[in-house]
Amino acid sequence: MTRAPWPTPRSVRQATELHAVLTASGRLLNQPSAAHLLNSLASCISPGDPLHLRYALSLFDRMPCSTFLFDTALRACFRASSGPEHPFLLYRRMRRGGVPPDAFTFHFLFKCCSRGRAHVLLCRMLHAACFRTMLPSAVPLIASPLIHMYAELGLPGDARRAFDEASVKDAVAWTTVISGLAKTGLLDDARRLLAQAPARNVVAWTGLISAYSRAGRAADAVDCFNRMLSDGIAPDEVTVIGVLSACAQLKDLDFGCSLHMLVGERRMLVSDRLVVALIDMYAKCGNIGRAREVFDALGRGRGPQPWNAMIDGYCKVGHVDIARSLFDQMEDHDIITFNSLITGYIHGGRLREALLLFTKMRRHGLRADNFTMVGLLTASASLGALPQGRALHACIEQRLVERDVYLGTALLDMYMKCGRVEEATVAFKQMSVRDVHTWSAMIGGLAFNGMGMAALEHFFWMKCDGFHANSVTYIAVLTACSHSCLLDEGRLYFDEMRLVHNIRPQIEHYGCMIDLLGRSGLLDEAMDIVRTMPMQPNAVIWGSILSACRVHKNVDLARNAANHLLKLEPAEDAVYVQMYNIYIDSRQWEDASKIRRLMEERGVKKTAGYSSIAVAGRVHKFIVGDRSHPRIMEIIVMMEEIRCRLKSVGYSPITSQITVDVDEEEKEQALLAHSEKLAIAFGLISLAPNLPVHIIKNLRVCEDCHSAIKLISRLWNREIIVRDRSRVAFRS
């Protein structure tokens, strides 16, 4: 009587039961039975399942050797997403045991190498072994995984050679090489190869469209999509996702809406990824209401991805409170959810809420990633929030995030922006790995803090460490020379950049040199650069000339610079104010009056100067004469105390800074009410005595405030740092 075949297990549990039956019956060493068991077990292994893979390999070790069993063990490694170690060991055992490999052996070896990112040399050795042992009939089975392996390893040249050497090129091989070239950035080569393909399918078109979208070539992605439709090939869900990404980049709402209609007309499967792509497209195209409709209709009952997309969309348009309400409705939060909302709070200047959310994320058991930490450090730097920055530094020291070069650079930049050069230097020295961006941040930070010579010393050490300066590095170096009036050094490094390193100067480099020459009083030389530079001067360059003209009292050149500025930025109030002050300084009253009338005729309003200070993670903004702050009465009392104590040590306000025709007492009151003094008064009553008072101002700090702040710092024995748009203007 013929024995019935063994049942085929549908799960690992059933496979273990069959294993027990075969062991008890003594048939485990029977070749067909062993092959049936191992083959069934390999089919039941899930991706990322090392436990069951070890079980399958231990079972394989007790079985008689054969090519089929080795191939089955390799298939188990591939299904378990194993690294290349197990497959290489199996192949070595196979060769040492004299078991001949077949096409399936190399098929699964190449697939495992693709997924496990094996060493390039080992992969090429496998390719050579395959080339020596395989017959031409095996090419269709091994060509595609071989091409895919090289593409995944980032070797498009090897992938293309493997394709060219294949004696038989089926549709899968064409699709694999086109997608591989596109994925590695050779988009034009992939496009030409697609045009040569005997048959173009949706997978090849989709790979190219997605690659164009990822590379920022959105117009090419849309063109590919239109050509695909012209070929009569119907798009699938993955195609539409790639084209929606291109629409979002182009902000082409009409085309995005037509794609949305196409999804409905073709009754495509609406996956989480497609819902996310639709929400992202509508949000980036400026139709946040339509994005919300898609979310409400398709995204609410799904996983966190659609929720994350909607929260991110609201944050990007500044509706952070609506994003927070969605966040609070979510059941499952992931790291992306927290990152999106934290970034939204940061962009809105709400650092306190961002830090509280960061704390909540840690309570949820989610490990902060470097993206979160770099964003929070950058926010702390821009707001001058030193206590919060130090708290984040403590988290880094506790190894709550993996320390890398980007995080270290953000940390030293935060300390530099907060005026803590010593702590920034310690953070820099503690970095085990530095790159050119780290050195550039260090040099730029020293320049920002007015330490030009120290910046140039670090530039020297950078070159001694073997790093090659790039364009950004030279901007930092020339800024250091400009802020510290290091004329000879600035000329030297500008020439070194051009003549030694062959770096073509950009407008920022020319701007630094013009600013340096202007500060040094060499206005004619500065104008020579303006006239001979290969690009048109922008508003920043003419602004530098205008500022230098006020310092060095060159009214004619100031008038010329102002004319150019008004052509570039006719509504910019700073030009009118600067020219008005130049005319007042040179006692040209009639010209000053003309400037005032011109401002009134053109409806130009002077930008209000404001100063901000971060206290307990919340940013407080002060404007001259503003009494809207909830603690304004305490601030007024402190301002009066400041006035009295300054007067008691002989301080005399520099009333010449006020050009309006009022009496001396009113001028003194106007100077006292400057926004930076209001912010300092608030800092003195709000911050603990051991904390620095860090002020950020949108305009330049006037001479009177500079003198007064120096005395306030001494009288209250407090560290005070005042930072304007381009540098630390004052540090006690």
XYZ file of C-alpha atoms in Angstrom:
732
model
C 0.000 0.000 0.000
C 1.389 3.390 -1.010
C 1.964 5.773 1.898
C 0.065 9.058 1.614
C 2.290 12.198 1.254
C 2.995 14.186 4.393
C 0.717 17.205 4.955
C 2.162 20.632 4.080
C 2.519 22.854 7.210
C 1.022 26.366 6.988
C 2.778 27.771 10.061
C 5.972 27.273 12.047
C 3.944 25.555 14.760
C 2.604 22.992 12.267
C 6.135 22.511 10.930
C 7.386 21.683 14.435
C 4.566 19.144 14.791
C 5.588 17.526 11.496
C 9.188 17.568 12.712
C 8.124 15.635 15.806
C 6.188 13.094 13.739
C 9.103 12.526 11.344
C 11.552 12.161 14.234
C 9.306 9.657 16.032
C 8.794 7.616 12.859
C 12.505 7.611 12.010
C 11.904 9.214 8.618
C 13.729 12.503 9.288
C 16.822 11.224 7.475
C 14.731 10.174 4.498
C 15.652 12.584 1.669
C 12.117 13.383 0.386
C 10.717 13.748 3.896
C 13.575 15.993 5.059
C 13.274 18.142 1.935
C 9.502 18.466 2.420
C 9.907 19.546 6.069
C 12.673 22.102 5.449
C 10.934 23.523 2.372
C 7.679 23.958 4.310
C 9.476 25.563 7.262
C 11.328 28.004 4.977
C 8.003 29.095 3.486
C 6.591 29.815 6.975
C 9.449 32.013 8.225
C 8.499 35.689 8.537
C 10.804 38.635 7.684
C 13.031 39.634 10.588
C 12.532 36.307 12.380
C 16.007 35.190 13.595
C 14.650 32.670 16.122
C 12.844 30.531 13.553
C 15.750 30.939 11.114
C 18.098 29.426 13.718
C 15.608 26.563 14.128
C 15.547 25.959 10.362
C 19.358 26.039 10.097
C 19.796 23.692 13.070
C 17.336 21.325 11.383
C 19.297 21.612 8.128
C 22.524 20.692 9.975
C 21.035 17.266 10.868
C 19.879 16.451 7.335
C 21.696 14.731 4.481
C 23.397 17.199 2.123
C 21.947 17.986 -1.275
C 21.787 20.951 -3.629
C 18.042 21.292 -3.034
C 18.450 21.411 0.759
C 21.205 24.020 0.534
C 19.002 26.106 -1.783
C 16.121 25.756 0.665
C 18.330 26.896 3.574
C 19.397 29.918 1.504
C 15.729 30.679 0.777
C 15.059 30.582 4.537
C 17.871 33.113 5.079
C 16.351 35.397 2.438
C 12.832 35.169 3.896
C 14.149 35.960 7.392
C 15.947 39.075 6.026
C 19.209 37.605 7.273
C 22.497 39.385 6.763
C 25.082 37.969 4.359
C 26.938 35.971 7.045
C 24.700 32.857 7.085
C 24.409 32.630 3.273
C 28.194 32.921 2.810
C 28.820 30.218 5.425
C 26.279 27.949 3.741
C 27.893 28.482 0.347
C 31.344 27.726 1.779
C 30.034 24.501 3.361
C 28.419 23.615 0.073
C 31.678 23.944 -1.891
C 33.762 22.166 0.749
C 31.251 19.321 0.859
C 31.441 18.884 -2.897
C 27.758 19.766 -3.373
C 27.358 21.426 -6.804
C 25.514 24.792 -6.807
C 22.769 25.454 -9.287
C 20.996 28.567 -10.580
C 18.746 28.712 -7.507
C 21.826 28.766 -5.244
C 23.152 31.959 -6.818
C 19.648 33.380 -7.188
C 19.162 33.345 -3.407
C 22.783 34.264 -2.644
C 22.490 37.418 -4.728
C 19.153 38.265 -3.127
C 20.585 37.854 0.381
C 23.556 40.073 -0.542
C 21.174 42.767 -1.809
C 19.212 42.818 1.404
C 22.177 42.449 3.768
C 24.514 44.971 2.095
C 27.381 42.495 1.810
C 30.996 43.450 1.198
C 31.587 44.426 -2.425
C 34.618 42.130 -2.855
C 32.677 39.066 -1.657
C 29.806 39.900 -4.001
C 32.169 40.142 -6.950
C 33.731 36.805 -5.977
C 30.268 35.218 -5.987
C 29.605 36.760 -9.396
C 32.859 35.267 -10.701
C 31.996 31.832 -9.257
C 28.566 32.019 -10.856
C 30.112 33.006 -14.201
C 32.473 29.988 -14.079
C 29.902 27.345 -13.117
C 26.565 28.324 -14.645
C 25.318 27.353 -18.083
C 23.687 29.961 -20.390
C 20.307 28.394 -19.649
C 20.586 29.652 -16.044
C 20.884 33.321 -17.077
C 17.155 34.224 -16.846
C 17.068 33.061 -13.218
C 20.231 34.812 -11.994
C 20.465 37.971 -14.163
C 17.842 40.052 -12.317
C 19.010 39.315 -8.729
C 22.622 39.937 -9.829
C 21.754 43.336 -11.339
C 19.632 44.185 -8.291
C 22.473 43.267 -5.931
C 24.896 45.672 -7.605
C 22.280 48.436 -7.698
C 21.562 48.006 -3.978
C 25.293 48.193 -3.250
C 25.427 51.533 -5.100
C 27.453 50.148 -8.018
C 25.521 51.197 -11.137
C 28.504 50.484 -13.414
C 28.636 46.846 -12.277
C 24.858 46.575 -12.582
C 24.990 47.846 -16.150
C 27.850 45.453 -17.063
C 25.945 42.502 -15.595
C 22.967 43.478 -17.716
C 25.053 43.903 -20.882
C 26.769 40.530 -20.348
C 23.476 38.651 -19.915
C 22.891 36.524 -23.003
C 19.136 36.535 -22.393
C 17.440 39.755 -21.288
C 13.847 39.286 -20.247
C 11.378 41.964 -19.128
C 12.399 41.494 -15.481
C 16.084 42.152 -16.283
C 15.224 45.315 -18.254
C 13.008 46.565 -15.426
C 15.622 45.763 -12.773
C 18.471 47.585 -14.511
C 16.305 50.642 -15.315
C 15.062 50.873 -11.719
C 18.583 50.259 -10.381
C 20.163 53.018 -12.479
C 17.365 55.399 -11.498
C 17.759 54.569 -7.811
C 21.519 55.259 -7.905
C 20.966 58.677 -9.494
C 21.796 57.896 -13.132
C 18.421 59.177 -14.234
C 19.328 60.174 -17.770
C 20.951 56.773 -18.415
C 17.863 55.049 -17.033
C 15.632 57.172 -19.275
C 17.662 56.276 -22.387
C 17.626 52.583 -21.474
C 13.860 52.702 -20.959
C 13.491 54.121 -24.480
C 15.492 51.132 -25.841
C 13.522 48.478 -23.921
C 11.533 46.111 -26.191
C 8.601 46.323 -23.794
C 8.009 48.982 -21.156
C 5.941 48.007 -18.138
C 4.453 49.928 -15.233
C 7.239 48.858 -12.835
C 10.004 50.380 -14.999
C 8.074 53.627 -15.539
C 7.238 53.838 -11.830
C 10.871 53.332 -10.779
C 11.951 56.208 -13.016
C 9.087 58.496 -11.939
C 9.810 57.882 -8.245
C 13.527 58.493 -8.755
C 12.844 61.798 -10.532
C 10.607 62.867 -7.626
C 13.227 61.938 -5.023
C 15.896 63.838 -6.957
C 13.753 67.003 -7.050
C 13.214 66.778 -10.814
C 9.454 67.036 -10.502
C 8.829 68.285 -14.046
C 10.649 65.242 -15.479
C 8.564 62.960 -13.238
C 5.328 64.454 -14.595
C 6.639 64.200 -18.172
C 7.437 60.492 -17.633
C 3.942 59.926 -16.265
C 2.349 61.550 -19.313
C 4.510 59.456 -21.662
C 3.555 56.311 -19.761
C -0.124 57.120 -20.300
C 0.636 57.754 -23.984
C 2.128 54.238 -24.160
C -1.229 52.910 -22.980
C 0.147 51.665 -19.650
C -2.211 52.032 -16.711
C -0.630 53.503 -13.550
C -0.840 51.675 -10.259
C -0.890 52.954 -6.691
C 2.922 53.278 -6.453
C 3.021 55.300 -9.682
C 0.402 57.731 -8.402
C 2.302 58.167 -5.123
C 5.460 59.159 -7.042
C 3.582 61.636 -9.249
C 1.755 63.131 -6.251
C 5.152 63.830 -4.692
C 6.161 65.651 -7.888
C 2.906 67.662 -7.804
C 3.645 68.697 -4.230
C 7.080 69.957 -5.295
C 5.613 71.867 -8.251
C 2.654 73.084 -6.139
C 0.448 72.095 -9.107
C -2.910 71.768 -7.377
C -4.935 71.222 -10.568
C -2.823 68.264 -11.688
C -2.881 66.878 -8.140
C -6.691 67.040 -8.122
C -6.818 65.200 -11.464
C -4.638 62.443 -9.979
C -7.006 62.203 -7.021
C -9.899 61.772 -9.464
C -7.892 59.111 -11.334
C -7.560 57.094 -8.110
C -11.357 57.066 -7.771
C -12.046 56.348 -11.437
C -9.689 53.352 -11.551
C -10.857 52.102 -8.147
C -7.293 51.810 -6.921
C -6.514 50.256 -3.574
C -6.175 53.211 -1.181
C -3.291 52.273 1.097
C -1.855 54.288 3.985
C 0.945 55.489 1.699
C -1.508 56.774 -0.900
C -3.551 58.608 1.745
C -0.345 60.195 3.076
C 0.687 61.251 -0.447
C -2.710 62.883 -1.080
C -2.677 64.756 2.252
C 0.911 65.888 1.684
C 0.140 67.060 -1.860
C -2.889 69.137 -0.836
C -1.061 70.618 2.171
C 2.020 71.622 0.163
C -0.155 73.054 -2.606
C -1.758 75.362 -0.034
C -5.168 73.671 0.223
C -5.075 72.517 3.841
C -8.894 72.277 3.916
C -8.904 69.691 1.113
C -6.105 67.813 2.880
C -8.306 67.657 5.989
C -11.213 66.322 3.915
C -9.020 63.480 2.619
C -7.853 62.752 6.150
C -11.382 62.725 7.589
C -12.667 60.518 4.754
C -9.779 58.068 4.435
C -7.201 58.515 7.164
C -8.826 58.546 10.590
C -9.305 54.817 11.020
C -5.794 53.913 9.941
C -2.361 53.747 11.538
C -0.259 56.752 12.562
C 1.041 57.621 9.047
C -2.019 59.619 7.814
C -2.261 61.338 11.218
C 1.408 62.285 11.011
C 0.941 63.714 7.507
C -2.022 65.825 8.623
C -0.227 67.080 11.738
C 2.834 67.951 9.651
C 0.647 69.771 7.121
C -0.967 71.923 9.809
C 2.429 72.687 11.378
C 3.898 73.799 8.052
C 1.118 76.382 7.555
C 1.435 77.611 11.140
C -1.740 76.008 12.576
C 0.111 74.375 15.438
C -2.836 74.407 17.859
C -5.010 72.459 15.395
C -2.120 70.035 14.915
C -1.951 69.628 18.713
C -5.674 68.858 18.902
C -5.169 66.059 16.348
C -2.142 64.851 18.295
C -4.255 64.623 21.452
C -6.903 62.568 19.582
C -4.367 59.955 18.439
C -4.192 56.608 20.166
C -0.717 55.560 19.005
C 2.079 58.113 18.681
C 5.400 57.322 17.046
C 8.644 59.274 16.808
C 7.506 60.961 13.567
C 4.368 62.291 15.285
C 6.392 63.909 18.042
C 9.025 65.236 15.617
C 6.401 66.921 13.409
C 4.718 68.708 16.311
C 7.994 69.617 18.019
C 9.208 71.143 14.735
C 5.923 73.059 14.449
C 6.369 74.519 17.927
C 9.978 75.440 17.138
C 9.061 77.281 13.934
C 6.371 79.140 15.866
C 8.893 80.289 18.476
C 7.178 78.201 21.178
C 10.242 76.522 22.588
C 8.661 75.818 25.973
C 5.877 73.721 24.404
C 8.447 71.958 22.204
C 10.512 70.999 25.268
C 7.443 69.844 27.198
C 6.484 67.662 24.249
C 10.027 66.312 24.149
C 9.656 65.347 27.825
C 6.311 63.676 27.069
C 7.915 61.728 24.245
C 10.500 60.346 26.650
C 7.735 59.376 29.101
C 6.086 57.411 26.271
C 9.234 55.303 26.115
C 10.208 56.690 22.700
C 13.910 57.279 22.201
C 14.614 60.722 20.783
C 16.370 60.654 17.454
C 19.040 63.050 16.286
C 16.568 64.903 14.068
C 14.553 65.915 17.160
C 17.598 66.911 19.159
C 19.212 68.935 16.358
C 15.914 70.805 15.840
C 15.617 71.633 19.545
C 19.247 72.759 19.756
C 18.793 74.951 16.673
C 15.700 76.529 18.245
C 17.553 77.137 21.500
C 20.331 78.797 19.496
C 18.014 81.070 17.525
C 16.120 82.145 20.672
C 19.180 82.441 22.893
C 17.581 79.964 25.316
C 20.733 78.841 27.123
C 19.075 76.951 30.055
C 17.043 74.852 27.629
C 20.121 74.259 25.481
C 22.044 73.074 28.526
C 19.199 70.721 29.474
C 19.379 69.201 26.000
C 23.141 68.884 26.376
C 22.521 66.921 29.580
C 20.266 64.529 27.631
C 23.069 63.994 25.125
C 25.554 63.308 27.935
C 23.135 60.727 29.371
C 23.343 58.943 25.976
C 19.616 59.327 25.355
C 20.529 59.870 21.699
C 23.379 58.569 19.601
C 26.058 61.218 19.375
C 27.241 61.984 15.857
C 28.946 64.807 13.958
C 25.659 66.583 13.145
C 24.551 66.605 16.770
C 27.954 67.801 17.970
C 27.950 70.602 15.396
C 24.445 71.710 16.438
C 25.535 71.695 20.100
C 28.570 73.916 19.573
C 26.517 76.212 17.319
C 23.935 76.587 20.106
C 26.592 77.598 22.628
C 28.159 80.031 20.132
C 24.805 81.685 19.364
C 24.184 82.013 23.117
C 27.560 83.723 23.550
C 29.105 80.824 25.510
C 32.375 80.501 23.603
C 34.118 78.485 26.345
C 31.366 75.851 26.462
C 31.240 75.716 22.666
C 34.990 75.114 22.623
C 34.638 72.261 25.140
C 31.876 70.685 23.016
C 34.102 71.033 19.947
C 37.090 69.393 21.641
C 34.958 66.508 22.934
C 33.852 65.552 19.402
C 35.608 62.345 18.370
C 34.700 62.924 14.716
C 34.666 66.321 13.014
C 34.012 67.279 9.429
C 34.447 70.465 7.424
C 30.974 71.645 8.520
C 31.993 71.329 12.191
C 35.119 73.395 11.613
C 33.124 75.955 9.619
C 30.573 76.231 12.463
C 33.388 76.751 14.984
C 35.088 79.422 12.855
C 31.760 81.129 12.092
C 30.779 81.022 15.776
C 33.988 82.734 16.846
C 33.429 85.347 14.131
C 29.846 85.806 15.369
C 31.228 86.540 18.842
C 33.748 89.102 17.537
C 36.788 86.852 18.101
C 38.381 87.222 14.685
C 41.928 86.157 15.555
C 40.697 83.042 17.372
C 38.604 82.185 14.299
C 41.674 82.442 12.061
C 43.681 80.267 14.470
C 41.027 77.562 14.185
C 41.142 77.913 10.411
C 44.891 77.216 10.581
C 44.316 74.155 12.819
C 41.632 72.917 10.457
C 44.103 72.905 7.575
C 46.704 71.203 9.794
C 44.156 68.427 10.459
C 43.974 67.780 6.714
C 40.550 69.287 6.012
C 40.015 71.231 2.790
C 38.079 74.458 3.237
C 34.948 74.849 1.136
C 32.971 77.891 0.067
C 31.077 78.045 3.397
C 34.307 77.885 5.392
C 35.697 80.888 3.532
C 32.511 82.857 4.191
C 33.084 82.229 7.924
C 36.772 83.197 7.632
C 36.066 86.406 5.700
C 33.249 87.284 8.130
C 35.745 86.947 10.982
C 38.118 89.316 9.178
C 35.284 91.764 8.497
C 33.875 91.857 12.047
C 37.355 92.281 13.554
C 38.689 94.655 10.847
C 41.562 92.297 9.933
C 42.269 93.896 6.562
C 45.548 92.200 5.579
C 44.288 88.768 6.617
C 41.028 89.272 4.709
C 42.898 90.116 1.510
C 45.217 87.129 2.009
C 42.392 84.582 2.462
C 40.282 86.011 -0.354
C 43.227 85.549 -2.743
C 44.028 82.101 -1.281
C 40.472 80.949 -1.913
C 40.576 82.037 -5.562
C 44.157 81.313 -6.579
C 45.178 78.335 -4.417
C 41.944 76.388 -3.975
C 40.226 77.474 -7.215
C 36.996 78.277 -5.364
C 34.997 80.755 -7.407
C 33.883 83.601 -5.113
C 30.134 83.861 -4.646
C 28.288 87.083 -3.875
C 28.618 86.335 -0.129
C 32.438 86.323 -0.389
C 32.434 89.611 -2.297
C 30.020 91.007 0.305
C 32.422 90.146 3.148
C 35.339 91.801 1.365
C 33.327 94.932 0.557
C 32.155 95.126 4.183
C 35.761 94.733 5.403
C 37.047 97.468 3.093
C 34.138 99.736 4.055
C 34.800 99.307 7.777
C 38.477 100.060 7.115
C 37.580 103.320 5.342
C 38.760 102.112 1.915
C 35.554 103.056 0.136
C 37.177 103.581 -3.270
C 38.658 100.069 -3.196
C 35.311 98.678 -2.063
C 33.615 100.360 -5.023
C 36.257 98.920 -7.387
C 35.150 95.432 -6.290
C 31.481 96.386 -6.713
C 32.166 97.501 -10.292
C 34.358 94.522 -11.295
C 32.614 91.576 -9.582
C 31.089 89.118 -12.108
C 27.540 89.423 -10.744
C 25.223 92.323 -10.023
C 25.572 93.631 -6.447
C 22.589 92.887 -4.239
C 20.935 94.896 -1.487
C 23.284 93.518 1.191
C 26.352 94.832 -0.631
C 24.883 98.293 -1.238
C 23.748 98.299 2.396
C 27.352 97.686 3.514
C 28.506 100.601 1.351
C 25.791 102.844 2.787
C 26.674 101.946 6.394
C 30.365 102.602 5.734
C 29.473 105.969 4.203
C 27.744 107.043 7.415
C 30.752 106.070 9.542
C 33.258 107.759 7.219
C 30.941 110.678 6.297
C 30.958 110.220 2.502
C 27.627 111.815 1.571
C 28.024 111.624 -2.228
C 28.766 107.904 -2.287
C 25.969 107.338 0.259
C 23.533 109.030 -2.110
C 24.711 106.762 -4.961
C 24.375 103.610 -2.819
C 20.908 104.684 -1.630
C 19.739 105.156 -5.220
C 20.784 101.597 -6.073
C 19.150 100.274 -2.915
C 15.859 102.007 -3.632
C 15.792 100.434 -7.102
C 16.277 96.983 -5.563
C 14.067 97.430 -2.477
C 11.899 100.545 -2.829
C 9.853 99.697 0.264
C 12.826 99.023 2.559
C 12.608 101.555 5.376
C 16.234 101.102 6.522
C 17.535 102.898 3.412
C 15.463 106.020 4.115
C 16.379 105.987 7.815
C 20.075 105.571 7.066
C 20.089 108.443 4.532
C 18.088 110.634 6.912
C 20.694 110.045 9.642
C 23.571 110.721 7.213
C 22.014 114.050 6.222
C 21.388 114.951 9.885
C 25.009 114.076 10.816
C 26.288 116.308 7.999
C 23.766 119.057 8.932
C 22.033 118.939 5.543
C 18.631 119.696 7.046
C 16.833 120.294 3.768
C 17.893 116.949 2.309
C 16.849 115.243 5.553
C 13.394 116.816 5.273
C 13.120 115.605 1.664
C 13.791 112.039 2.818
C 11.019 112.311 5.448
C 8.580 113.633 2.832
C 9.590 110.894 0.374
C 8.827 108.237 3.004
C 5.393 109.757 3.617
C 4.613 110.003 -0.106
C 5.579 106.361 -0.698
C 3.831 105.127 2.422
C 7.036 103.655 3.876
C 6.837 103.027 7.617
C 9.886 102.624 9.796
C 10.255 99.061 11.090
C 9.768 99.003 14.829
C 12.816 97.821 16.693
C 12.074 94.961 19.058
C 14.023 92.842 21.512
C 13.169 89.361 22.709
C 14.179 87.275 25.687
C 13.423 83.615 26.475
C 12.275 82.949 30.046
C 11.254 79.416 31.100
C 11.096 78.384 27.451
C 8.660 81.165 26.475
C 9.765 84.018 24.220
C 8.812 87.548 25.350
C 8.993 90.367 22.796
C 9.334 94.065 23.674
C 8.791 97.113 21.452
C 9.570 100.745 22.293
C 6.709 102.218 24.328
C 4.756 98.921 24.389
C 2.785 98.445 27.628
C 0.911 95.249 26.750
C 3.102 92.858 28.728
C 1.229 91.255 31.680
C 4.053 92.255 34.068
C 4.434 95.795 32.722
C 4.040 97.463 36.143
C 6.949 95.433 37.578
C 8.987 96.275 34.475
C 8.283 100.004 34.888
C 9.410 99.861 38.541
C 12.636 98.113 37.511
C 13.179 100.646 34.688
C 12.938 103.494 37.204
C 15.427 101.713 39.465
C 17.760 101.297 36.481
C 17.460 105.017 35.663
C 18.222 106.090 39.240
C 21.186 103.737 39.689
C 22.683 104.720 36.329
C 22.367 108.386 37.249
C 23.988 107.763 40.634
C 27.199 106.498 38.986
C 27.376 109.477 36.624
C 25.808 107.977 33.524
C 24.796 110.581 30.960
C 22.518 109.487 28.070
C 23.887 110.075 24.571
C 20.990 112.272 23.461
C 22.619 113.059 20.115
C 21.294 109.666 19.023
C 17.803 111.219 18.992
C 17.396 113.353 15.890
C 13.852 114.545 16.619
C 13.551 118.176 17.760
C 12.412 117.695 21.401
C 13.879 118.831 24.726
C 16.658 116.928 26.512
C 14.375 115.318 29.121
C 12.154 113.776 26.444
C 15.240 112.500 24.622
C 16.449 110.834 27.826
C 13.052 109.183 28.339
C 13.046 107.968 24.726
C 16.492 106.394 25.143
C 15.472 104.731 28.407
C 12.439 103.166 26.689
C 14.510 101.378 24.016
C 13.331 97.796 23.596
C 16.590 96.159 24.725
C 16.436 98.036 28.046
C 12.828 96.892 28.556
C 13.864 93.296 27.848
C 16.806 93.565 30.259
C 14.508 94.946 32.991
C 12.180 91.977 32.483
C 15.135 89.590 32.600
C 16.369 91.093 35.872
C 13.012 90.547 37.607
C 12.331 87.101 36.035
C 15.602 85.177 35.900
C 17.563 83.733 38.800
C 20.725 85.718 39.654
C 22.980 82.913 38.369
C 21.381 82.880 34.889
C 22.579 85.146 32.062
C 20.226 87.736 30.577
C 20.274 86.947 26.840
C 18.624 89.511 24.551
C 18.061 89.222 20.798
C 17.383 92.412 18.829
C 16.164 92.702 15.235
C 18.140 95.919 14.573
C 21.602 97.205 15.459
C 22.185 98.167 19.102
C 22.643 101.934 19.467
C 25.665 103.521 21.114
C 23.697 104.712 24.159
C 22.290 101.248 24.866
C 25.744 99.735 24.527
C 27.127 102.094 27.178
C 24.097 101.728 29.463
C 24.043 97.913 29.313
C 27.714 97.778 30.265
C 26.918 99.771 33.435
C 23.756 97.747 34.200
C 25.788 94.536 34.018
C 28.317 95.947 36.499
C 25.717 97.448 38.885
C 23.606 94.283 39.118
C 26.606 91.933 38.829
C 24.784 90.069 36.035
C 26.006 88.516 32.827
C 24.221 90.209 29.915
C 24.478 89.144 26.263
C 22.864 91.191 23.489
C 22.739 89.762 19.987
C 21.573 91.450 16.814
C 20.909 89.971 13.375
C 24.516 89.245 12.481
C 26.599 88.949 15.636
C 26.896 89.235 19.401
C 26.804 93.010 19.814
C 27.497 93.053 23.553
C 28.684 90.526 26.132
C 29.530 91.539 29.655
